[in-house]
Coordinates of C-alpha atoms in Angstrom, one line a residue:
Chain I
X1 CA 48.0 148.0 77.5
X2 CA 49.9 147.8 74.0
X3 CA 52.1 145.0 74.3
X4 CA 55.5 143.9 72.4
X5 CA 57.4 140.9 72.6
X6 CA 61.2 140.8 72.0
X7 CA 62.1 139.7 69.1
X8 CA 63.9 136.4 70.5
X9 CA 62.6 135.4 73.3
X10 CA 62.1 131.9 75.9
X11 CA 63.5 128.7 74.6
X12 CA 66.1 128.3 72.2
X13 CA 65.5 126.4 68.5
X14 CA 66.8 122.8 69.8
X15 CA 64.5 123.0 73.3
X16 CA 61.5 124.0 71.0
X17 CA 62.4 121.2 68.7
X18 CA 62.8 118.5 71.6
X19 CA 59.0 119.8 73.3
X20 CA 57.4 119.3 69.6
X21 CA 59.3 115.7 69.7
X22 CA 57.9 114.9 73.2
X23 CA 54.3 115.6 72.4
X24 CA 54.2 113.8 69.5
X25 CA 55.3 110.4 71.6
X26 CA 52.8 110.2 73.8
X27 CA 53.4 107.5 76.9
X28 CA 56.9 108.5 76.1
X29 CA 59.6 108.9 78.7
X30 CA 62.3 111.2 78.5
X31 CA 66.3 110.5 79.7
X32 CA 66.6 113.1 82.4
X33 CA 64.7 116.0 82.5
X34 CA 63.7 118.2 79.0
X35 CA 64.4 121.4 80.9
X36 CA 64.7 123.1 83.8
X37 CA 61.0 124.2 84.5
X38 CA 58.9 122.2 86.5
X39 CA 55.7 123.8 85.4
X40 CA 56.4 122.4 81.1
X41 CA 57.6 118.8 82.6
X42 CA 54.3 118.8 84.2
X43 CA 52.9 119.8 80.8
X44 CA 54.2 117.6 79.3
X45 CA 53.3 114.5 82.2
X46 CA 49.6 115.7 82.2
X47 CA 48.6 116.1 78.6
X48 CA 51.0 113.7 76.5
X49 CA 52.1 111.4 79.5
X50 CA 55.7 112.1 78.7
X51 CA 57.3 110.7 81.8
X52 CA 60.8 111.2 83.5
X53 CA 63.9 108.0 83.6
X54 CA 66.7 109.5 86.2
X55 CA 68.9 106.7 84.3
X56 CA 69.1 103.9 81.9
X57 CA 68.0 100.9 84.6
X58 CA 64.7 102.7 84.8
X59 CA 64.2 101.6 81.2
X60 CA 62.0 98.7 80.4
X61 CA 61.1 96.6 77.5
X62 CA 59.2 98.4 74.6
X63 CA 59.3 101.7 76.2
X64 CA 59.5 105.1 74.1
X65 CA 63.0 106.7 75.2
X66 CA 63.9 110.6 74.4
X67 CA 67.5 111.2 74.5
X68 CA 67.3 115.5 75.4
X69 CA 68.4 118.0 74.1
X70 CA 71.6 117.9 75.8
X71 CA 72.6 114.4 73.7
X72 CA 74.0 111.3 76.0
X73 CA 77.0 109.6 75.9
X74 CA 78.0 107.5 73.0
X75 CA 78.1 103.9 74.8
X76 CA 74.6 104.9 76.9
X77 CA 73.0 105.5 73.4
X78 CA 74.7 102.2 72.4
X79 CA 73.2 100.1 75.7
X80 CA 69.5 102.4 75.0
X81 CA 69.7 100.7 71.5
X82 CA 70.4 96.9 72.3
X83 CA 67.7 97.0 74.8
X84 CA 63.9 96.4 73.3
X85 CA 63.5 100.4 74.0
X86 CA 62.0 102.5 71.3
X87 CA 64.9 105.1 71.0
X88 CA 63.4 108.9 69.6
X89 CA 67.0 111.0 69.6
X90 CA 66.0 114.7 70.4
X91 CA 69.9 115.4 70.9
X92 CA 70.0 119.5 69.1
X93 CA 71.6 119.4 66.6
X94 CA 73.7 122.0 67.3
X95 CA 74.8 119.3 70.0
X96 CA 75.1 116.7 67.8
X97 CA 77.5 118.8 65.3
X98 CA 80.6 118.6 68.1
X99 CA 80.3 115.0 68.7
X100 CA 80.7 114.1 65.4
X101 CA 83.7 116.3 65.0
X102 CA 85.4 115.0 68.2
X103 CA 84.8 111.1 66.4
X104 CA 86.2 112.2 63.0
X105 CA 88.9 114.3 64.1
X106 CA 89.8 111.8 66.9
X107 CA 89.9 109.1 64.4
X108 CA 92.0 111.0 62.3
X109 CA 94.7 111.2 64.6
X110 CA 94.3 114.7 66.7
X111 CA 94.5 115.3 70.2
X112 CA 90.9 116.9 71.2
X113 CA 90.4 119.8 73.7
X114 CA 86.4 120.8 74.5
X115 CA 86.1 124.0 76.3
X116 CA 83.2 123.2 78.6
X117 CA 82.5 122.3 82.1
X118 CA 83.5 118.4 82.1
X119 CA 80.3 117.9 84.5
X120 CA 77.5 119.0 82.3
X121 CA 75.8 116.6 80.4
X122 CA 76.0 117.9 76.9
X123 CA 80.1 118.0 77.4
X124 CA 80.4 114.6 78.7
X125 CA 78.6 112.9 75.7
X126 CA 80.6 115.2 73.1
X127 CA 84.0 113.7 74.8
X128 CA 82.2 110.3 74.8
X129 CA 82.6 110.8 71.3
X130 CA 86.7 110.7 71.1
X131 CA 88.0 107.4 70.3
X132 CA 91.1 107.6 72.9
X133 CA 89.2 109.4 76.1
X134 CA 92.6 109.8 77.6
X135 CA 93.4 112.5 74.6
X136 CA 90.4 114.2 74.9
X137 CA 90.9 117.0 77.3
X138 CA 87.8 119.8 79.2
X139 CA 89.1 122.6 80.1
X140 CA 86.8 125.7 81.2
X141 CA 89.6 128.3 82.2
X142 CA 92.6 129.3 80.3
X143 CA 94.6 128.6 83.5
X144 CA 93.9 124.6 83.3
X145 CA 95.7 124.2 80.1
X146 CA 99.2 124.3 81.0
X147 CA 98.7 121.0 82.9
X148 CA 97.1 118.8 79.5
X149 CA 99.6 116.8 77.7
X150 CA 98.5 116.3 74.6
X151 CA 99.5 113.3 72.8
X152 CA 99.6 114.9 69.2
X153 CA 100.9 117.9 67.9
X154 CA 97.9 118.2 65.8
X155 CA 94.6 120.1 68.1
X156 CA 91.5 119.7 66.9
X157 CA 89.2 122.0 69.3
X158 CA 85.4 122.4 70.2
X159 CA 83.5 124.2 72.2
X160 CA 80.2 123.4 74.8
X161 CA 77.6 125.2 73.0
X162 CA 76.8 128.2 75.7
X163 CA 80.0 129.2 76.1
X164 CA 81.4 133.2 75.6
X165 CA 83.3 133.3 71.9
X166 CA 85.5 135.4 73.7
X167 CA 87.1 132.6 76.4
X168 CA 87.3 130.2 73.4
X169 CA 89.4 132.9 71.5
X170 CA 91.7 133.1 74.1
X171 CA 91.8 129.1 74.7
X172 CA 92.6 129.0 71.0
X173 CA 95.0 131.5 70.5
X174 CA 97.1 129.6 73.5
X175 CA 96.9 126.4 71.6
X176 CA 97.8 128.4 67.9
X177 CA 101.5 129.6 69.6
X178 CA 102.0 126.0 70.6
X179 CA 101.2 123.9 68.0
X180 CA 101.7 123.1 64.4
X181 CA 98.2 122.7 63.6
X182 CA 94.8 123.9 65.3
X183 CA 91.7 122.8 63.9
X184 CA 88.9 125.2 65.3
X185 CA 85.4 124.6 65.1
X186 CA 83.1 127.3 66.5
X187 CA 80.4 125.4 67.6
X188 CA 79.2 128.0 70.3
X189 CA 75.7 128.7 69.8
X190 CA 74.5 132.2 69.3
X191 CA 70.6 131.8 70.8
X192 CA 71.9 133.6 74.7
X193 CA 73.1 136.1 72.9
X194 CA 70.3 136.8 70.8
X195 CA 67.7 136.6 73.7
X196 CA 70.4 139.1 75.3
X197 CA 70.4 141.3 72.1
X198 CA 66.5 141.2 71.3
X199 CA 65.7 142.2 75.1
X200 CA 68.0 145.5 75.0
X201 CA 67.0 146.9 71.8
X202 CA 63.2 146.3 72.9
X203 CA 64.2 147.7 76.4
X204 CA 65.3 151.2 75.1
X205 CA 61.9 151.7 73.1
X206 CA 59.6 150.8 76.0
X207 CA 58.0 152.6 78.6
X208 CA 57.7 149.1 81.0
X209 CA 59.4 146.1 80.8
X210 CA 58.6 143.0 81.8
X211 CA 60.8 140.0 82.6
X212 CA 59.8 136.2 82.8
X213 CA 61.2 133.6 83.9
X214 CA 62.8 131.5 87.2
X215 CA 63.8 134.0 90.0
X216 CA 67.0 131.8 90.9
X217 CA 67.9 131.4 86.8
X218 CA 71.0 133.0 86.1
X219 CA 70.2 133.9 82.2
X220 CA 66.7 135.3 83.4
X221 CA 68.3 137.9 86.0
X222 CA 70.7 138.9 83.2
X223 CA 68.2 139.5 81.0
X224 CA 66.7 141.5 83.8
X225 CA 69.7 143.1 84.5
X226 CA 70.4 144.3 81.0
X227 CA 66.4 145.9 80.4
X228 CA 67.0 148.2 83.5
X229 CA 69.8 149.8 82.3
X230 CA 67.7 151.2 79.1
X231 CA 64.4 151.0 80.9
X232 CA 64.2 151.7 84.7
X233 CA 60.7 150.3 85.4
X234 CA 61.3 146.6 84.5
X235 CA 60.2 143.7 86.3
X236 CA 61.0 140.0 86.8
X237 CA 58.4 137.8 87.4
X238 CA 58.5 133.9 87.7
X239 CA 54.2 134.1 86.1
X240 CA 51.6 136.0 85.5
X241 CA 50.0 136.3 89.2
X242 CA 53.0 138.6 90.0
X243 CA 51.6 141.3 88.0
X244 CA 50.7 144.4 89.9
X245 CA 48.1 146.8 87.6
X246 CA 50.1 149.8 88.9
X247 CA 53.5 148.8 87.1
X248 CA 51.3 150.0 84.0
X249 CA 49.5 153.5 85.2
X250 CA 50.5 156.4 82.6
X251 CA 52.5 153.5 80.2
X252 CA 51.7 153.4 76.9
X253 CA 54.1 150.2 75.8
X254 CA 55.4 147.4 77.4
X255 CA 58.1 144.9 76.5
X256 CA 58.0 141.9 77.1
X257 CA 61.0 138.8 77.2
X258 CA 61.2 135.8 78.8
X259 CA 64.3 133.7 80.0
X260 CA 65.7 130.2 78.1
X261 CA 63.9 127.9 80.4
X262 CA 60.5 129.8 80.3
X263 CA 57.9 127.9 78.1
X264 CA 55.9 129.6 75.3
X265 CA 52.6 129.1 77.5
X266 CA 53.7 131.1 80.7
X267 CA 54.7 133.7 78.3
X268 CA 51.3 133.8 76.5
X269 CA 49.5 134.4 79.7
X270 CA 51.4 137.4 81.1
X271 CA 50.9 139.1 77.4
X272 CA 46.8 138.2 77.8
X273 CA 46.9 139.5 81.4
X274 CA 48.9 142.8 80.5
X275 CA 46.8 143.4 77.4
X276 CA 43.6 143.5 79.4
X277 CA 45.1 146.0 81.5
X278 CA 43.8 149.6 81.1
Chain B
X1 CA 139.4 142.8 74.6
X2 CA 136.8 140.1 75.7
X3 CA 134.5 138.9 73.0
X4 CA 130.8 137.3 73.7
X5 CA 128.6 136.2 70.7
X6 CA 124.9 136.2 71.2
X7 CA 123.3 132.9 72.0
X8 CA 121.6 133.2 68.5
X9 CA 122.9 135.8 65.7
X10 CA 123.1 136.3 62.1
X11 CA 121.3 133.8 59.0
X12 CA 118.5 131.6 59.9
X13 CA 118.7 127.8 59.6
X14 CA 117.1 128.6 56.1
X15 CA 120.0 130.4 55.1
X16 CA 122.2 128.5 56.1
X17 CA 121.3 125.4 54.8
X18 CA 121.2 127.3 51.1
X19 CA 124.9 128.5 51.2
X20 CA 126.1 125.3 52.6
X21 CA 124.0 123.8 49.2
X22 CA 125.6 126.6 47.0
X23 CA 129.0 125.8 48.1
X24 CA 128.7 121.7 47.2
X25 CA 126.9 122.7 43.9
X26 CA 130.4 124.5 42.1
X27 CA 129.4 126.3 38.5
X28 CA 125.8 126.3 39.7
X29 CA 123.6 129.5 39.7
X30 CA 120.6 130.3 41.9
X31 CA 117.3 131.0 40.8
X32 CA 117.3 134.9 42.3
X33 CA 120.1 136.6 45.0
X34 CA 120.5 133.6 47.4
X35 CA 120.9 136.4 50.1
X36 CA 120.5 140.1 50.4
X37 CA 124.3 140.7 50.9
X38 CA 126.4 141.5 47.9
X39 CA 129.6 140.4 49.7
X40 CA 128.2 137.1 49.9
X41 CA 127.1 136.5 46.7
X42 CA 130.4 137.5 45.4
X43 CA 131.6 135.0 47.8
X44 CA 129.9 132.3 46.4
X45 CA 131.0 133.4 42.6
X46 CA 134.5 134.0 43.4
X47 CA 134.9 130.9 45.8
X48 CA 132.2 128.4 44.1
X49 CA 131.4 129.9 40.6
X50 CA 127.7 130.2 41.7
X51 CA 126.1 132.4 39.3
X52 CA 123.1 134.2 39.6
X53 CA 119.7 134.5 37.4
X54 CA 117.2 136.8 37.3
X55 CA 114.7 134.7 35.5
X56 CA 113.7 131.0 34.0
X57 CA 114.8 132.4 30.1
X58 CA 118.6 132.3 31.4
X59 CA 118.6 129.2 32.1
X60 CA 120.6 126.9 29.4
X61 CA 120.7 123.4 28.8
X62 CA 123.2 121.1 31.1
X63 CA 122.6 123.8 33.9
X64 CA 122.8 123.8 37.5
X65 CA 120.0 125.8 39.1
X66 CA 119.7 126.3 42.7
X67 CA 116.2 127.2 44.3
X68 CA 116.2 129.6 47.1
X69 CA 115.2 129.4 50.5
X70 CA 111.8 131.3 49.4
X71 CA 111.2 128.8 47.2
X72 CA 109.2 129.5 43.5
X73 CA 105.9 129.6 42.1
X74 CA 104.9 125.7 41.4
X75 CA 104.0 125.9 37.8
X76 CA 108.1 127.5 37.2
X77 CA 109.5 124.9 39.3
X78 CA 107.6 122.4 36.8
X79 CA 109.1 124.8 34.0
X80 CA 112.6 124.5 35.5
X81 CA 112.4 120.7 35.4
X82 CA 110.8 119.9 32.2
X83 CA 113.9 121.3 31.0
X84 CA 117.2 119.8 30.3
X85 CA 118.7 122.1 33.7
X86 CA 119.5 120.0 36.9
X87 CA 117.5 121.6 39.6
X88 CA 119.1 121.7 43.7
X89 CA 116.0 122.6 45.9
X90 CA 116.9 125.1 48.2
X91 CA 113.4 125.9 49.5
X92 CA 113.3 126.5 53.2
X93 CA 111.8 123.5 54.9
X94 CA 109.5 125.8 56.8
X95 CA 108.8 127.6 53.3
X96 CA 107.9 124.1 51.7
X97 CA 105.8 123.4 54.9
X98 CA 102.9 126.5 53.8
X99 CA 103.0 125.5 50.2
X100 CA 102.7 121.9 50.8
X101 CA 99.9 122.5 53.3
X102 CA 98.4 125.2 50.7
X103 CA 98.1 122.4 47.9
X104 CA 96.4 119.5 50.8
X105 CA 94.0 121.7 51.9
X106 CA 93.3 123.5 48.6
X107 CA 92.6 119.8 47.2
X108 CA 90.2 119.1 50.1
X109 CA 87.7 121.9 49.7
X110 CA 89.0 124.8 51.8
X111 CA 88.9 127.7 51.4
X112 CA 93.0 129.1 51.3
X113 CA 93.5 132.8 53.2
X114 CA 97.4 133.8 53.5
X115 CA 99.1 135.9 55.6
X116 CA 101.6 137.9 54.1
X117 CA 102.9 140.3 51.6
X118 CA 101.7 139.0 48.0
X119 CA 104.3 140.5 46.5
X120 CA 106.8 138.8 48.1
X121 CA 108.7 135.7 46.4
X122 CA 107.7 133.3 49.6
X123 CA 104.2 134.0 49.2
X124 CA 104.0 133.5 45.8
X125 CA 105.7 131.1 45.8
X126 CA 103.1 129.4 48.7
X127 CA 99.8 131.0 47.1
X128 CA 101.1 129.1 43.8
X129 CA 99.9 125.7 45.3
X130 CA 96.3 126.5 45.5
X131 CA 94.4 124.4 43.3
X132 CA 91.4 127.5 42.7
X133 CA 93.6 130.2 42.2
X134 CA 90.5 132.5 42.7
X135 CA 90.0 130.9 46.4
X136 CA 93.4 131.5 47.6
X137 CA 93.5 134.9 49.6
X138 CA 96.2 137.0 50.9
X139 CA 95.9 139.7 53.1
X140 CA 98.7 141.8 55.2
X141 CA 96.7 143.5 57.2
X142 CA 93.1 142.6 59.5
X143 CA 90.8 145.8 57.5
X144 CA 91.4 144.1 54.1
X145 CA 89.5 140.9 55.4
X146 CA 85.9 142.2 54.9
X147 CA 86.6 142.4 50.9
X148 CA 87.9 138.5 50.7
X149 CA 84.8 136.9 49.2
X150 CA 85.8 132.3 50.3
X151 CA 84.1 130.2 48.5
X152 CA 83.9 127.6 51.4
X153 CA 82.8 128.0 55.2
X154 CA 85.9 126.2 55.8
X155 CA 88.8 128.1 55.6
X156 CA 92.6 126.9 56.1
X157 CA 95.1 129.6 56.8
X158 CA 99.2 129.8 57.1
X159 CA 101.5 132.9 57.6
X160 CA 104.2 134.1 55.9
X161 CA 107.1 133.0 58.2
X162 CA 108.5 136.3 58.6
X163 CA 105.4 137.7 59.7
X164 CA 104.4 138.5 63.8
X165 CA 101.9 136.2 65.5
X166 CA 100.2 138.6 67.5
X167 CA 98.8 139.8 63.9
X168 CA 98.5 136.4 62.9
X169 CA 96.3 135.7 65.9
X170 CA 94.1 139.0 65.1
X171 CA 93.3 137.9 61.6
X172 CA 92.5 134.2 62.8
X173 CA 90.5 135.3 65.5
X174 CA 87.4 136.8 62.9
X175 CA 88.0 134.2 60.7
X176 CA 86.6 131.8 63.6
X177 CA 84.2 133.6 64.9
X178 CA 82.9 133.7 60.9
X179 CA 83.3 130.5 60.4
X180 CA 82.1 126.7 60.6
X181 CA 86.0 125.4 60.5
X182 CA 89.0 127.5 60.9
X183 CA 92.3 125.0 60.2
X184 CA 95.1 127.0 61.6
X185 CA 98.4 126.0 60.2
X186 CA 101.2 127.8 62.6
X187 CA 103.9 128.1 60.1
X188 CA 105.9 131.7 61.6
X189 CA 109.7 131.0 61.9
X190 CA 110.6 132.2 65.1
X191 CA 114.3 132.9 63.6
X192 CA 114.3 136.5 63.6
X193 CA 112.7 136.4 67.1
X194 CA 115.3 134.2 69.0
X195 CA 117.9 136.9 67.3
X196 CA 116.4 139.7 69.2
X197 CA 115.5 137.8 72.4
X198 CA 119.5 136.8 72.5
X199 CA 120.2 140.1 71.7
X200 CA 118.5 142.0 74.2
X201 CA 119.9 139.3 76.9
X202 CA 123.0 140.4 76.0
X203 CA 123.0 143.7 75.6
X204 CA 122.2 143.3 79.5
X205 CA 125.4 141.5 80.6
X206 CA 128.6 143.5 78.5
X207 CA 129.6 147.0 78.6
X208 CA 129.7 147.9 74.9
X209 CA 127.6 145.8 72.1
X210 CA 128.5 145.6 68.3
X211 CA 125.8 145.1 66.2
X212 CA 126.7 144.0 62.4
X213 CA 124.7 144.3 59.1
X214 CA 123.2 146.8 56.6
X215 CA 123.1 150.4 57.7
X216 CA 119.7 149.9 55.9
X217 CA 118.5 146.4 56.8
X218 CA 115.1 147.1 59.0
X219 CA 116.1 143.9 61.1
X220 CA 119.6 144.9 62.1
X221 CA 118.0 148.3 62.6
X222 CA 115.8 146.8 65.3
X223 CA 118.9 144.7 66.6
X224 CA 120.5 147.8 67.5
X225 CA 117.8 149.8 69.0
X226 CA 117.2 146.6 71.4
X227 CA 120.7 146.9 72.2
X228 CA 120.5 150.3 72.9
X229 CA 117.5 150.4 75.3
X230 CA 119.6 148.1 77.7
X231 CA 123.3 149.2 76.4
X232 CA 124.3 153.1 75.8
X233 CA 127.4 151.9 74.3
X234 CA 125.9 150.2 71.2
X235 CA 127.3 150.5 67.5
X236 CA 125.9 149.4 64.2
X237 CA 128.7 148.6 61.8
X238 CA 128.4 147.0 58.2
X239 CA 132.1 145.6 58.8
X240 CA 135.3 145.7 60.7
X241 CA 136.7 149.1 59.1
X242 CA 134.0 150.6 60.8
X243 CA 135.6 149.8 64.0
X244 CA 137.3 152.7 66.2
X245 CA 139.6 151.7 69.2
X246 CA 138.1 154.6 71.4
X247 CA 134.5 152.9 71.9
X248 CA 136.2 149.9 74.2
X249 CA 138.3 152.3 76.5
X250 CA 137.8 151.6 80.2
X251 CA 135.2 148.2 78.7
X252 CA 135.3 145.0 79.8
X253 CA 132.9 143.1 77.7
X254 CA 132.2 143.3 74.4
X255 CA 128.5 141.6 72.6
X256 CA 128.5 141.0 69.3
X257 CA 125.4 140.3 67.0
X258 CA 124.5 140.2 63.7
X259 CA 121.5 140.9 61.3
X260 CA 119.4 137.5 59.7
X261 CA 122.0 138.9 56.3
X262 CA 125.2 139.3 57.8
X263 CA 127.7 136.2 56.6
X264 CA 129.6 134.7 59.3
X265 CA 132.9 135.6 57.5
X266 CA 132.0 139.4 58.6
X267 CA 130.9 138.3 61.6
X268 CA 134.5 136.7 62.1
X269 CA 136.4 139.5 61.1
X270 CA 135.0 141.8 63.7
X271 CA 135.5 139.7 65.9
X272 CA 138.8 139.0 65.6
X273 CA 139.6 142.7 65.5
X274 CA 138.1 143.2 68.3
X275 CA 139.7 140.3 70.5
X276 CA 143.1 142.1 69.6
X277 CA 142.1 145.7 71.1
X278 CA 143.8 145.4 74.6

């Protein structure tokens, strides 16, 4: 069976970039887990001995520390760094953009609004980042913004990195009537969106799709979702032991994408199962 | 008959402020009409001796030389002053706002992008403060933003203070979803707005409305068609010799407003004629 990959596909550039990090500190340990697959922290555990801190007490004396993806706040990195611990900082850089905006604009006198959801990690160390943390304000639906009181006329405003361009338009375009000055930085990253992008233009030149990644993940079932409206026979599977040989019977192509959380290596079995298929 | 003025009605705070400067400046002349109303620039000569030029070549030695509210290009303001003529600044503080904001933001690497009518004295006036010239961009309309070429990813933008925010909002909108940085400097005047918000209150609450100011002035054109929507019985009139007895027969209440050119002399007039129909 001929087999294509979308053409973005599985983890996004600052996840790819944080794996690479981890395997070259072996007898590392990372600050929460890298991602939300089980099967690539064990990966990581079993052949670089990359382990897992739940928080910072865990952390000992000459240990390797990686800060994820997701970035930490500031004064954590600050306690990480005056203990004896090896500190790598895998934070994305897309990540790392917004929190130095929030301390420089912050600094400079405006108020600070992040539109993000004030319990994930990646927003909590961006507003870590705002020198007055009572003027920095997380808001994840238009409707919460009438109760902020802003303490400058001046808005400087960021977003959490996988949020929709469209909410943040309207978030911003609230704050534009209002005040004198908004300062908009558009630090929503496009990688869900391409995934999204790349899996229906593959879907509508395929005669099979298949799907991979975590039956309960939210971005994988929309992926899913969005290959069976161009192709009808398109299935989600969580690996390659889910594949059925009669999926392929009279196909002659099949598509193949995989969800943000799905490592590279799951994804490379499927296609050498599939491609062995008659 | 009963007379009531709408809540707002008339010249702006802009205008305003620039007669009441013409009138403490006797044997001045403005730099352009102060006003689109001929009555009230002969007002001003007859009363004040305020003349008028039409250009920087008029001016002589030893004379007074009143800005208007729209305020001049920056390098014939510097003109103006490096000769021997005293200059009065007029300029709208809300005009002075955009240009001063043109020239900061211009000097700290932005890209400029205007909304507005470039021909229009305000906005050249404002585009005038750019410190690249060929980075300074001014667009009325959303289609003619896919031929701006910036220079920088971070662009700064003010309107026009005539102009609608809905429109405003439009053009702002792709520029953020384009861009790194979008600093969005709110600077519409909400003037002409509150003049047909009071307007259209009132036209609820009397039983005839009088609505004053050019028979070709687009504003007072709108003022009236407000009017009309809520109140049959609504009349556009230049002045009070317009006036005819028969429209307040069997009335009770009579609204007046006024177009954002219509001196408050006229204004008076009419409503003194008014008050004395029984």
């Amino acid at each position: 069976m001929k087999v294509k990959l979308a053409s973005s596909y599985g983890f996004c550039f600052g996840v790819k970039r944080a794996i690479k990090i981890a395997e070259a500190y072996e007898n590392s340990a990372t600050m929460g887990p890298l991602i939300h697959n089980q099967d690539e922290i064990n990966r990581l555990k079993n052949d670089f001995n990359v382990g897992l801190y739940q928080n910072l007490k865990e952390v000992k004396d000459d240990d390797t520390v990686i800060i994820r993806t997701h970035g930490i706040p500031k004064n954590d990195l600050k306690d990480l760094k005056a203990q004896k611990a090896k500190v790598i900082n895998a934070t994305c850089p897309f990540v790392t953009t917004p929190q130095q905006i929030v301390k420089k604009m912050s600094k400079e006198g405006y108020s600070i609004l992040i539109f993000g959801d004030s319990s994930h990690p990646e927003v909590k160390g961006v507003k870590s980042y705002g020198e007055d943390q009572d003027d920095v304000h997380v808001i994840m639906e238009i409707d919460e913004i009438k109760n902020l009181n802003f303490k400058n006329s001046k808005i400087a405003t960021v977003a959490q990195t996988t949020k929709k361009k469209e909410k943040y338009l309207e978030i911003v375009n609230h704050l534009i009537l209002r005040n004198k000055e908004v300062r908009v930085f558009n630090t929503i990253c496009d990688a869900t969106f391409e995934n999204q992008d790349a899996a229906r233009d593959l879907s509508k030149e395929v005669d099979v799709m298949v799907v991979i990644g975590g039956k309960n993940s939210s971005n994988t079932k929309q992926l899913h979702s969005i290959c069976k409206e161009n192709c009808e026979d398109s299935y989600l599977i969580e690996n390659h032991n889910e594949i059925e040989n009669s999926w392929f019977e009279g196909k002659k192509l099949c598509g193949v994408t995989a969800g943000a959380s799905t490592p590279d290596w799951i994804i490379q079995e499927v296609v050498n199962k599939i491609e062995k298929i008659n």
